[in-house]
Amino acid sequence: MTSDPRAERTRAKLRRALLDECAQRPLSEVSVASLVRAAGVGRATFYLHYADLEALAVDACADVVRDAVDALHARRGRPDPRSAPAALLGFFAGLPAHAPLYRALLTPGGGGPLGRVLHQDLRARSLTERELAGAPQAPLVASAVAATFAGVLADWLHGLVTGTPEEIAHKVWRLLVALHATPWENDSTR
């Protein structure tokens, strides 16, 4: 997408209109007509920026992906496995406000269009950090971290894993710390 300020303002209007619409009804009940009316743009303008409502929805939820990736990598130094960082706690606390929309885009197990974006961004960030630190099995652990986080997040949003946002944040944090702490130095299959 272009970095034209006018185009970004238009996309921002469309994203805000979608989030407002989805606060009232499920994504499956939102129409392009009602959305462009709420955003104050034309139908052709919508299609200039997005292929369909799902593409707009993923873009509107992209901030949640960036927030998740940032929250997981907010800590510096040796992580405390018992206590999730404040950024991760804040991330989970903010999810219920748009949970129906996230559930529409993130299927159980971490799939769906938002799950793919989350997995890709989280894996890339984790891989970069592990490689910079010289940690063993960087690609394997980066994939496991991304899959674990996306899967637990999706399953929690779909009610397959229970707990308050705070409880889930602490539990998923412990899982991720355990993945990073897995000893690989004695592994002969490096």
Short mmCIF file of N, CA and C in Angstrom, two decimals:
data_model
loop_
_atom_site.label_atom_id
_atom_site.label_comp_id
_atom_site.label_asym_id
_atom_site.label_seq_id
_atom_site.Cartn_x
_atom_site.Cartn_y
_atom_site.Cartn_z
N MET A 1 0.84 -1.18 0.00
CA MET A 1 0.00 0.00 0.00
C MET A 1 0.88 1.24 0.00
N THR A 2 0.36 2.28 -0.58
CA THR A 2 1.09 3.53 -0.70
C THR A 2 1.20 4.26 0.64
N SER A 3 2.17 5.15 0.75
CA SER A 3 2.33 5.92 1.98
C SER A 3 1.74 7.33 1.83
N ASP A 4 0.92 7.54 0.82
CA ASP A 4 0.23 8.81 0.60
C ASP A 4 -0.63 9.13 1.83
N PRO A 5 -0.47 10.32 2.43
CA PRO A 5 -1.23 10.66 3.63
C PRO A 5 -2.74 10.63 3.41
N ARG A 6 -3.19 11.02 2.22
CA ARG A 6 -4.64 10.98 1.95
C ARG A 6 -5.14 9.54 1.92
N ALA A 7 -4.36 8.67 1.30
CA ALA A 7 -4.75 7.25 1.24
C ALA A 7 -4.77 6.66 2.65
N GLU A 8 -3.79 7.03 3.47
CA GLU A 8 -3.76 6.52 4.84
C GLU A 8 -4.95 7.04 5.65
N ARG A 9 -5.34 8.30 5.44
CA ARG A 9 -6.52 8.83 6.14
C ARG A 9 -7.78 8.07 5.71
N THR A 10 -7.89 7.77 4.43
CA THR A 10 -9.04 7.01 3.93
C THR A 10 -9.07 5.62 4.54
N ARG A 11 -7.92 4.93 4.56
CA ARG A 11 -7.86 3.60 5.17
C ARG A 11 -8.19 3.67 6.67
N ALA A 12 -7.73 4.72 7.33
CA ALA A 12 -8.03 4.88 8.75
C ALA A 12 -9.53 5.05 8.97
N LYS A 13 -10.19 5.81 8.11
CA LYS A 13 -11.65 5.98 8.19
C LYS A 13 -12.35 4.64 8.00
N LEU A 14 -11.90 3.90 7.03
CA LEU A 14 -12.50 2.59 6.77
C LEU A 14 -12.26 1.62 7.92
N ARG A 15 -11.05 1.62 8.47
CA ARG A 15 -10.76 0.74 9.62
C ARG A 15 -11.64 1.11 10.82
N ARG A 16 -11.75 2.41 11.10
CA ARG A 16 -12.56 2.86 12.24
C ARG A 16 -14.03 2.50 12.01
N ALA A 17 -14.53 2.72 10.80
CA ALA A 17 -15.92 2.38 10.49
C ALA A 17 -16.16 0.88 10.67
N LEU A 18 -15.21 0.07 10.25
CA LEU A 18 -15.36 -1.38 10.41
C LEU A 18 -15.40 -1.76 11.89
N LEU A 19 -14.49 -1.22 12.67
CA LEU A 19 -14.47 -1.54 14.10
C LEU A 19 -15.77 -1.10 14.77
N ASP A 20 -16.28 0.07 14.38
CA ASP A 20 -17.55 0.55 14.93
C ASP A 20 -18.70 -0.38 14.53
N GLU A 21 -18.73 -0.77 13.25
CA GLU A 21 -19.77 -1.68 12.77
C GLU A 21 -19.71 -3.02 13.49
N CYS A 22 -18.49 -3.54 13.66
CA CYS A 22 -18.32 -4.85 14.30
C CYS A 22 -18.61 -4.80 15.79
N ALA A 23 -18.63 -3.62 16.36
CA ALA A 23 -19.05 -3.50 17.77
C ALA A 23 -20.56 -3.68 17.89
N GLN A 24 -21.26 -3.48 16.78
CA GLN A 24 -22.72 -3.60 16.75
C GLN A 24 -23.21 -4.96 16.25
N ARG A 25 -22.44 -5.57 15.33
CA ARG A 25 -22.87 -6.82 14.69
C ARG A 25 -21.65 -7.63 14.25
N PRO A 26 -21.84 -8.92 14.00
CA PRO A 26 -20.73 -9.74 13.54
C PRO A 26 -20.23 -9.29 12.17
N LEU A 27 -18.98 -9.56 11.89
CA LEU A 27 -18.38 -9.21 10.60
C LEU A 27 -19.20 -9.77 9.45
N SER A 28 -19.74 -10.97 9.60
CA SER A 28 -20.51 -11.60 8.53
C SER A 28 -21.78 -10.82 8.18
N GLU A 29 -22.21 -9.93 9.06
CA GLU A 29 -23.42 -9.13 8.81
C GLU A 29 -23.10 -7.70 8.36
N VAL A 30 -21.84 -7.37 8.26
CA VAL A 30 -21.43 -6.03 7.82
C VAL A 30 -21.38 -6.03 6.29
N SER A 31 -21.94 -4.98 5.70
CA SER A 31 -21.90 -4.88 4.24
C SER A 31 -20.96 -3.75 3.83
N VAL A 32 -20.44 -3.86 2.63
CA VAL A 32 -19.60 -2.79 2.10
C VAL A 32 -20.40 -1.50 2.01
N ALA A 33 -21.66 -1.59 1.62
CA ALA A 33 -22.50 -0.39 1.49
C ALA A 33 -22.62 0.36 2.82
N SER A 34 -22.92 -0.37 3.90
CA SER A 34 -23.05 0.30 5.20
C SER A 34 -21.71 0.83 5.68
N LEU A 35 -20.68 0.12 5.36
CA LEU A 35 -19.34 0.51 5.80
C LEU A 35 -18.89 1.81 5.12
N VAL A 36 -19.05 1.88 3.80
CA VAL A 36 -18.60 3.09 3.10
C VAL A 36 -19.46 4.28 3.48
N ARG A 37 -20.75 4.04 3.73
CA ARG A 37 -21.62 5.11 4.20
C ARG A 37 -21.12 5.65 5.54
N ALA A 38 -20.80 4.75 6.46
CA ALA A 38 -20.31 5.16 7.78
C ALA A 38 -18.96 5.86 7.69
N ALA A 39 -18.12 5.44 6.76
CA ALA A 39 -16.79 6.04 6.61
C ALA A 39 -16.82 7.33 5.81
N GLY A 40 -17.92 7.56 5.10
CA GLY A 40 -18.02 8.76 4.28
C GLY A 40 -17.17 8.72 3.03
N VAL A 41 -17.01 7.52 2.47
CA VAL A 41 -16.25 7.36 1.23
C VAL A 41 -17.11 6.59 0.23
N GLY A 42 -16.71 6.60 -1.02
CA GLY A 42 -17.44 5.88 -2.05
C GLY A 42 -17.05 4.41 -2.11
N ARG A 43 -17.94 3.63 -2.69
CA ARG A 43 -17.70 2.20 -2.85
C ARG A 43 -16.43 1.94 -3.68
N ALA A 44 -16.24 2.72 -4.74
CA ALA A 44 -15.04 2.56 -5.58
C ALA A 44 -13.78 2.84 -4.76
N THR A 45 -13.86 3.80 -3.85
CA THR A 45 -12.72 4.12 -2.99
C THR A 45 -12.38 2.92 -2.10
N PHE A 46 -13.43 2.28 -1.57
CA PHE A 46 -13.21 1.09 -0.76
C PHE A 46 -12.40 0.06 -1.55
N TYR A 47 -12.84 -0.24 -2.77
CA TYR A 47 -12.19 -1.27 -3.57
C TYR A 47 -10.83 -0.83 -4.11
N LEU A 48 -10.57 0.44 -4.10
CA LEU A 48 -9.25 0.93 -4.47
C LEU A 48 -8.22 0.52 -3.40
N HIS A 49 -8.69 0.45 -2.16
CA HIS A 49 -7.80 0.15 -1.03
C HIS A 49 -7.84 -1.31 -0.56
N TYR A 50 -8.99 -1.96 -0.71
CA TYR A 50 -9.15 -3.32 -0.18
C TYR A 50 -9.87 -4.22 -1.18
N ALA A 51 -9.45 -5.47 -1.25
CA ALA A 51 -10.09 -6.43 -2.14
C ALA A 51 -11.48 -6.82 -1.66
N ASP A 52 -11.63 -6.88 -0.32
CA ASP A 52 -12.92 -7.26 0.26
C ASP A 52 -12.94 -6.89 1.74
N LEU A 53 -14.06 -7.21 2.39
CA LEU A 53 -14.19 -6.87 3.82
C LEU A 53 -13.17 -7.60 4.68
N GLU A 54 -12.85 -8.84 4.33
CA GLU A 54 -11.87 -9.58 5.12
C GLU A 54 -10.51 -8.90 5.09
N ALA A 55 -10.10 -8.41 3.92
CA ALA A 55 -8.81 -7.71 3.81
C ALA A 55 -8.81 -6.46 4.69
N LEU A 56 -9.92 -5.72 4.69
CA LEU A 56 -10.03 -4.55 5.56
C LEU A 56 -9.99 -4.98 7.02
N ALA A 57 -10.70 -6.03 7.36
CA ALA A 57 -10.74 -6.50 8.75
C ALA A 57 -9.36 -6.91 9.25
N VAL A 58 -8.61 -7.61 8.41
CA VAL A 58 -7.25 -8.00 8.81
C VAL A 58 -6.40 -6.76 9.00
N ASP A 59 -6.53 -5.79 8.10
CA ASP A 59 -5.78 -4.54 8.24
C ASP A 59 -6.19 -3.81 9.52
N ALA A 60 -7.49 -3.78 9.80
CA ALA A 60 -7.98 -3.11 11.01
C ALA A 60 -7.46 -3.79 12.27
N CYS A 61 -7.25 -5.09 12.20
CA CYS A 61 -6.77 -5.85 13.35
C CYS A 61 -5.25 -6.00 13.37
N ALA A 62 -4.58 -5.45 12.37
CA ALA A 62 -3.12 -5.58 12.31
C ALA A 62 -2.46 -4.98 13.53
N ASP A 63 -3.07 -3.97 14.11
CA ASP A 63 -2.51 -3.39 15.33
C ASP A 63 -2.45 -4.41 16.45
N VAL A 64 -3.44 -5.29 16.54
CA VAL A 64 -3.42 -6.31 17.58
C VAL A 64 -2.24 -7.24 17.36
N VAL A 65 -1.92 -7.50 16.10
CA VAL A 65 -0.76 -8.35 15.79
C VAL A 65 0.52 -7.65 16.23
N ARG A 66 0.66 -6.39 15.86
CA ARG A 66 1.86 -5.64 16.27
C ARG A 66 1.94 -5.54 17.80
N ASP A 67 0.80 -5.31 18.43
CA ASP A 67 0.79 -5.23 19.90
C ASP A 67 1.22 -6.55 20.53
N ALA A 68 0.75 -7.66 19.96
CA ALA A 68 1.12 -8.97 20.49
C ALA A 68 2.62 -9.21 20.35
N VAL A 69 3.14 -8.93 19.19
CA VAL A 69 4.57 -9.14 18.94
C VAL A 69 5.39 -8.24 19.87
N ASP A 70 4.99 -6.98 19.99
CA ASP A 70 5.71 -6.06 20.88
C ASP A 70 5.60 -6.49 22.34
N ALA A 71 4.42 -6.95 22.74
CA ALA A 71 4.22 -7.36 24.13
C ALA A 71 5.11 -8.55 24.48
N LEU A 72 5.24 -9.48 23.55
CA LEU A 72 6.06 -10.66 23.82
C LEU A 72 7.55 -10.34 23.87
N HIS A 73 7.94 -9.28 23.20
CA HIS A 73 9.36 -8.94 23.14
C HIS A 73 9.68 -7.68 23.94
N ALA A 74 8.76 -7.25 24.81
CA ALA A 74 8.96 -6.03 25.58
C ALA A 74 9.99 -6.19 26.69
N ARG A 75 10.13 -7.40 27.19
CA ARG A 75 11.06 -7.61 28.30
C ARG A 75 12.50 -7.62 27.80
N ARG A 76 13.37 -7.22 28.67
CA ARG A 76 14.81 -7.26 28.37
C ARG A 76 15.49 -8.03 29.49
N GLY A 77 16.58 -8.64 29.16
CA GLY A 77 17.29 -9.41 30.17
C GLY A 77 16.64 -10.77 30.37
N ARG A 78 16.97 -11.38 31.47
CA ARG A 78 16.47 -12.72 31.78
C ARG A 78 15.01 -12.64 32.21
N PRO A 79 14.12 -13.36 31.51
CA PRO A 79 12.69 -13.27 31.85
C PRO A 79 12.36 -14.01 33.14
N ASP A 80 11.41 -13.46 33.87
CA ASP A 80 10.86 -14.13 35.05
C ASP A 80 9.76 -15.06 34.54
N PRO A 81 9.96 -16.37 34.62
CA PRO A 81 8.96 -17.27 34.04
C PRO A 81 7.63 -17.28 34.78
N ARG A 82 7.59 -16.78 35.99
CA ARG A 82 6.36 -16.80 36.76
C ARG A 82 5.43 -15.64 36.46
N SER A 83 5.98 -14.56 35.94
CA SER A 83 5.19 -13.35 35.81
C SER A 83 5.33 -12.75 34.41
N ALA A 84 4.21 -12.65 33.72
CA ALA A 84 4.21 -12.07 32.37
C ALA A 84 4.57 -10.59 32.45
N PRO A 85 5.23 -10.08 31.42
CA PRO A 85 5.54 -8.65 31.41
C PRO A 85 4.26 -7.82 31.34
N ALA A 86 4.34 -6.59 31.83
CA ALA A 86 3.19 -5.70 31.86
C ALA A 86 2.58 -5.52 30.47
N ALA A 87 3.42 -5.44 29.45
CA ALA A 87 2.90 -5.25 28.08
C ALA A 87 2.03 -6.43 27.65
N LEU A 88 2.41 -7.64 28.03
CA LEU A 88 1.62 -8.82 27.67
C LEU A 88 0.31 -8.84 28.46
N LEU A 89 0.37 -8.48 29.72
CA LEU A 89 -0.85 -8.39 30.53
C LEU A 89 -1.81 -7.36 29.93
N GLY A 90 -1.28 -6.22 29.52
CA GLY A 90 -2.09 -5.17 28.90
C GLY A 90 -2.69 -5.63 27.58
N PHE A 91 -1.90 -6.36 26.80
CA PHE A 91 -2.39 -6.87 25.52
C PHE A 91 -3.61 -7.76 25.73
N PHE A 92 -3.51 -8.74 26.62
CA PHE A 92 -4.64 -9.64 26.86
C PHE A 92 -5.83 -8.90 27.47
N ALA A 93 -5.57 -7.93 28.31
CA ALA A 93 -6.67 -7.16 28.92
C ALA A 93 -7.46 -6.38 27.87
N GLY A 94 -6.81 -5.97 26.80
CA GLY A 94 -7.48 -5.19 25.76
C GLY A 94 -8.22 -6.00 24.72
N LEU A 95 -8.06 -7.30 24.71
CA LEU A 95 -8.68 -8.13 23.67
C LEU A 95 -10.20 -8.25 23.75
N PRO A 96 -10.80 -8.35 24.93
CA PRO A 96 -12.25 -8.56 24.97
C PRO A 96 -13.08 -7.50 24.23
N ALA A 97 -12.59 -6.29 24.12
CA ALA A 97 -13.37 -5.22 23.47
C ALA A 97 -13.75 -5.56 22.03
N HIS A 98 -12.89 -6.26 21.31
CA HIS A 98 -13.17 -6.62 19.92
C HIS A 98 -13.09 -8.13 19.69
N ALA A 99 -13.33 -8.90 20.75
CA ALA A 99 -13.20 -10.35 20.67
C ALA A 99 -14.02 -10.98 19.55
N PRO A 100 -15.27 -10.57 19.30
CA PRO A 100 -16.02 -11.20 18.20
C PRO A 100 -15.33 -11.02 16.84
N LEU A 101 -14.77 -9.85 16.59
CA LEU A 101 -14.07 -9.63 15.33
C LEU A 101 -12.81 -10.49 15.25
N TYR A 102 -12.05 -10.55 16.35
CA TYR A 102 -10.85 -11.38 16.34
C TYR A 102 -11.20 -12.85 16.12
N ARG A 103 -12.31 -13.30 16.73
CA ARG A 103 -12.73 -14.70 16.53
C ARG A 103 -13.09 -14.97 15.08
N ALA A 104 -13.64 -13.98 14.40
CA ALA A 104 -14.01 -14.16 12.99
C ALA A 104 -12.78 -14.30 12.10
N LEU A 105 -11.66 -13.74 12.53
CA LEU A 105 -10.44 -13.72 11.71
C LEU A 105 -9.36 -14.67 12.20
N LEU A 106 -9.55 -15.23 13.38
CA LEU A 106 -8.56 -16.09 14.01
C LEU A 106 -9.26 -17.38 14.43
N THR A 107 -9.05 -18.44 13.68
CA THR A 107 -9.76 -19.69 13.94
C THR A 107 -9.07 -20.49 15.04
N PRO A 108 -9.81 -21.41 15.68
CA PRO A 108 -9.19 -22.23 16.72
C PRO A 108 -7.89 -22.86 16.19
N GLY A 109 -6.90 -22.91 17.05
CA GLY A 109 -5.60 -23.44 16.66
C GLY A 109 -4.66 -22.38 16.12
N GLY A 110 -5.18 -21.17 15.88
CA GLY A 110 -4.32 -20.08 15.43
C GLY A 110 -4.34 -19.85 13.93
N GLY A 111 -5.28 -20.45 13.22
CA GLY A 111 -5.37 -20.25 11.77
C GLY A 111 -6.19 -19.03 11.42
N GLY A 112 -6.61 -18.98 10.18
CA GLY A 112 -7.40 -17.85 9.70
C GLY A 112 -6.50 -16.72 9.23
N PRO A 113 -7.08 -15.72 8.59
CA PRO A 113 -6.27 -14.64 8.03
C PRO A 113 -5.47 -13.86 9.08
N LEU A 114 -6.05 -13.59 10.23
CA LEU A 114 -5.31 -12.88 11.26
C LEU A 114 -4.27 -13.79 11.90
N GLY A 115 -4.58 -15.07 12.03
CA GLY A 115 -3.62 -16.03 12.57
C GLY A 115 -2.38 -16.15 11.71
N ARG A 116 -2.58 -16.12 10.38
CA ARG A 116 -1.42 -16.19 9.48
C ARG A 116 -0.52 -14.97 9.64
N VAL A 117 -1.13 -13.79 9.75
CA VAL A 117 -0.34 -12.57 9.93
C VAL A 117 0.38 -12.60 11.28
N LEU A 118 -0.33 -13.00 12.32
CA LEU A 118 0.27 -13.09 13.65
C LEU A 118 1.44 -14.07 13.65
N HIS A 119 1.23 -15.24 13.09
CA HIS A 119 2.30 -16.25 13.06
C HIS A 119 3.51 -15.74 12.29
N GLN A 120 3.27 -15.16 11.13
CA GLN A 120 4.38 -14.67 10.29
C GLN A 120 5.17 -13.57 11.01
N ASP A 121 4.47 -12.59 11.58
CA ASP A 121 5.16 -11.48 12.25
C ASP A 121 5.88 -11.93 13.51
N LEU A 122 5.23 -12.77 14.29
CA LEU A 122 5.85 -13.23 15.54
C LEU A 122 7.03 -14.14 15.25
N ARG A 123 6.92 -15.02 14.27
CA ARG A 123 8.04 -15.90 13.92
C ARG A 123 9.23 -15.10 13.44
N ALA A 124 8.98 -14.10 12.59
CA ALA A 124 10.08 -13.28 12.07
C ALA A 124 10.79 -12.53 13.20
N ARG A 125 10.04 -11.96 14.13
CA ARG A 125 10.64 -11.21 15.23
C ARG A 125 11.42 -12.14 16.16
N SER A 126 10.82 -13.28 16.47
CA SER A 126 11.48 -14.24 17.36
C SER A 126 12.75 -14.79 16.71
N LEU A 127 12.69 -15.09 15.42
CA LEU A 127 13.85 -15.61 14.71
C LEU A 127 14.98 -14.58 14.72
N THR A 128 14.66 -13.35 14.43
CA THR A 128 15.68 -12.29 14.43
C THR A 128 16.34 -12.16 15.79
N GLU A 129 15.54 -12.14 16.85
CA GLU A 129 16.11 -11.98 18.19
C GLU A 129 16.95 -13.19 18.60
N ARG A 130 16.49 -14.39 18.26
CA ARG A 130 17.27 -15.59 18.61
C ARG A 130 18.58 -15.63 17.83
N GLU A 131 18.55 -15.27 16.56
CA GLU A 131 19.77 -15.26 15.76
C GLU A 131 20.75 -14.21 16.28
N LEU A 132 20.25 -13.04 16.63
CA LEU A 132 21.13 -11.99 17.17
C LEU A 132 21.78 -12.42 18.48
N ALA A 133 21.05 -13.19 19.27
CA ALA A 133 21.57 -13.67 20.55
C ALA A 133 22.44 -14.92 20.39
N GLY A 134 22.47 -15.48 19.18
CA GLY A 134 23.25 -16.70 18.96
C GLY A 134 22.61 -17.92 19.62
N ALA A 135 21.30 -17.88 19.83
CA ALA A 135 20.60 -18.99 20.48
C ALA A 135 20.49 -20.17 19.52
N PRO A 136 20.61 -21.37 20.04
CA PRO A 136 20.53 -22.56 19.18
C PRO A 136 19.10 -22.79 18.66
N GLN A 137 19.04 -23.49 17.55
CA GLN A 137 17.76 -23.89 16.96
C GLN A 137 16.81 -22.71 16.74
N ALA A 138 17.35 -21.60 16.27
CA ALA A 138 16.56 -20.37 16.11
C ALA A 138 15.31 -20.58 15.25
N PRO A 139 15.41 -21.19 14.06
CA PRO A 139 14.20 -21.35 13.26
C PRO A 139 13.13 -22.24 13.93
N LEU A 140 13.59 -23.33 14.55
CA LEU A 140 12.66 -24.24 15.21
C LEU A 140 11.94 -23.56 16.37
N VAL A 141 12.68 -22.90 17.22
CA VAL A 141 12.07 -22.26 18.39
C VAL A 141 11.20 -21.09 17.96
N ALA A 142 11.62 -20.33 16.95
CA ALA A 142 10.80 -19.22 16.46
C ALA A 142 9.45 -19.73 15.95
N SER A 143 9.46 -20.84 15.23
CA SER A 143 8.21 -21.43 14.75
C SER A 143 7.34 -21.91 15.91
N ALA A 144 7.97 -22.55 16.88
CA ALA A 144 7.22 -23.06 18.03
C ALA A 144 6.62 -21.93 18.85
N VAL A 145 7.36 -20.84 19.03
CA VAL A 145 6.86 -19.68 19.78
C VAL A 145 5.65 -19.09 19.06
N ALA A 146 5.78 -18.89 17.75
CA ALA A 146 4.68 -18.29 16.98
C ALA A 146 3.44 -19.18 17.00
N ALA A 147 3.63 -20.48 16.81
CA ALA A 147 2.50 -21.40 16.79
C ALA A 147 1.85 -21.51 18.16
N THR A 148 2.65 -21.57 19.20
CA THR A 148 2.12 -21.66 20.56
C THR A 148 1.30 -20.43 20.91
N PHE A 149 1.86 -19.26 20.67
CA PHE A 149 1.15 -18.04 21.03
C PHE A 149 -0.13 -17.89 20.22
N ALA A 150 -0.05 -18.06 18.90
CA ALA A 150 -1.24 -17.90 18.06
C ALA A 150 -2.30 -18.94 18.42
N GLY A 151 -1.89 -20.16 18.69
CA GLY A 151 -2.83 -21.21 19.03
C GLY A 151 -3.52 -20.98 20.36
N VAL A 152 -2.76 -20.63 21.38
CA VAL A 152 -3.36 -20.38 22.70
C VAL A 152 -4.27 -19.16 22.64
N LEU A 153 -3.82 -18.10 21.98
CA LEU A 153 -4.64 -16.90 21.86
C LEU A 153 -5.96 -17.23 21.17
N ALA A 154 -5.91 -17.91 20.04
CA ALA A 154 -7.13 -18.25 19.31
C ALA A 154 -8.04 -19.16 20.13
N ASP A 155 -7.46 -20.17 20.73
CA ASP A 155 -8.27 -21.09 21.52
C ASP A 155 -8.91 -20.40 22.71
N TRP A 156 -8.22 -19.46 23.32
CA TRP A 156 -8.79 -18.70 24.43
C TRP A 156 -9.95 -17.82 23.93
N LEU A 157 -9.74 -17.14 22.81
CA LEU A 157 -10.81 -16.30 22.26
C LEU A 157 -12.04 -17.12 21.89
N HIS A 158 -11.84 -18.38 21.50
CA HIS A 158 -12.95 -19.26 21.12
C HIS A 158 -13.48 -20.07 22.30
N GLY A 159 -12.97 -19.85 23.49
CA GLY A 159 -13.48 -20.53 24.68
C GLY A 159 -12.98 -21.95 24.86
N LEU A 160 -11.96 -22.35 24.11
CA LEU A 160 -11.41 -23.70 24.24
C LEU A 160 -10.39 -23.79 25.37
N VAL A 161 -9.85 -22.66 25.75
CA VAL A 161 -8.95 -22.53 26.90
C VAL A 161 -9.59 -21.47 27.78
N THR A 162 -9.69 -21.76 29.06
CA THR A 162 -10.38 -20.82 29.93
C THR A 162 -9.40 -20.08 30.83
N GLY A 163 -9.86 -18.94 31.30
CA GLY A 163 -9.08 -18.13 32.22
C GLY A 163 -9.34 -16.66 31.95
N THR A 164 -9.04 -15.86 32.93
CA THR A 164 -9.15 -14.42 32.76
C THR A 164 -8.02 -13.96 31.84
N PRO A 165 -8.12 -12.76 31.30
CA PRO A 165 -7.00 -12.27 30.50
C PRO A 165 -5.67 -12.32 31.25
N GLU A 166 -5.70 -11.98 32.52
CA GLU A 166 -4.46 -12.00 33.31
C GLU A 166 -3.93 -13.42 33.47
N GLU A 167 -4.82 -14.36 33.77
CA GLU A 167 -4.39 -15.76 33.94
C GLU A 167 -3.79 -16.31 32.64
N ILE A 168 -4.43 -16.04 31.53
CA ILE A 168 -3.94 -16.54 30.24
C ILE A 168 -2.60 -15.90 29.90
N ALA A 169 -2.46 -14.61 30.16
CA ALA A 169 -1.18 -13.94 29.89
C ALA A 169 -0.05 -14.63 30.64
N HIS A 170 -0.26 -14.92 31.92
CA HIS A 170 0.78 -15.58 32.72
C HIS A 170 1.05 -17.00 32.21
N LYS A 171 0.00 -17.73 31.86
CA LYS A 171 0.17 -19.11 31.39
C LYS A 171 0.91 -19.17 30.06
N VAL A 172 0.49 -18.33 29.10
CA VAL A 172 1.16 -18.36 27.80
C VAL A 172 2.60 -17.89 27.94
N TRP A 173 2.84 -16.95 28.85
CA TRP A 173 4.21 -16.49 29.09
C TRP A 173 5.10 -17.63 29.57
N ARG A 174 4.57 -18.43 30.51
CA ARG A 174 5.35 -19.56 31.03
C ARG A 174 5.66 -20.56 29.92
N LEU A 175 4.69 -20.81 29.04
CA LEU A 175 4.93 -21.71 27.91
C LEU A 175 6.04 -21.18 27.00
N LEU A 176 6.00 -19.90 26.71
CA LEU A 176 6.98 -19.31 25.80
C LEU A 176 8.38 -19.27 26.42
N VAL A 177 8.45 -18.97 27.70
CA VAL A 177 9.75 -18.98 28.38
C VAL A 177 10.31 -20.39 28.37
N ALA A 178 9.45 -21.40 28.58
CA ALA A 178 9.92 -22.79 28.55
C ALA A 178 10.45 -23.17 27.17
N LEU A 179 9.79 -22.70 26.13
CA LEU A 179 10.29 -22.98 24.77
C LEU A 179 11.67 -22.37 24.56
N HIS A 180 11.85 -21.14 25.01
CA HIS A 180 13.14 -20.47 24.86
C HIS A 180 14.23 -21.11 25.72
N ALA A 181 13.82 -21.70 26.84
CA ALA A 181 14.79 -22.27 27.77
C ALA A 181 15.11 -23.74 27.49
N THR A 182 14.49 -24.33 26.49
CA THR A 182 14.74 -25.73 26.17
C THR A 182 16.23 -25.92 25.89
N PRO A 183 16.87 -26.85 26.60
CA PRO A 183 18.31 -27.05 26.37
C PRO A 183 18.56 -27.80 25.06
N TRP A 184 19.39 -27.21 24.22
CA TRP A 184 19.71 -27.80 22.93
C TRP A 184 21.18 -28.19 22.82
N GLU A 185 21.98 -27.76 23.76
CA GLU A 185 23.43 -27.97 23.61
C GLU A 185 23.83 -29.45 23.57
N ASN A 186 23.06 -30.34 24.16
CA ASN A 186 23.40 -31.77 24.13
C ASN A 186 22.70 -32.50 23.00
N ASP A 187 22.00 -31.77 22.17
CA ASP A 187 21.26 -32.38 21.07
C ASP A 187 22.21 -32.65 19.91
N SER A 188 22.31 -33.91 19.52
CA SER A 188 23.24 -34.27 18.44
C SER A 188 22.66 -33.99 17.06
N THR A 189 21.40 -33.55 16.98
CA THR A 189 20.77 -33.29 15.69
C THR A 189 20.80 -31.82 15.31
N ARG A 190 21.65 -31.06 15.94
CA ARG A 190 21.74 -29.63 15.64
C ARG A 190 22.07 -29.49 14.23
#
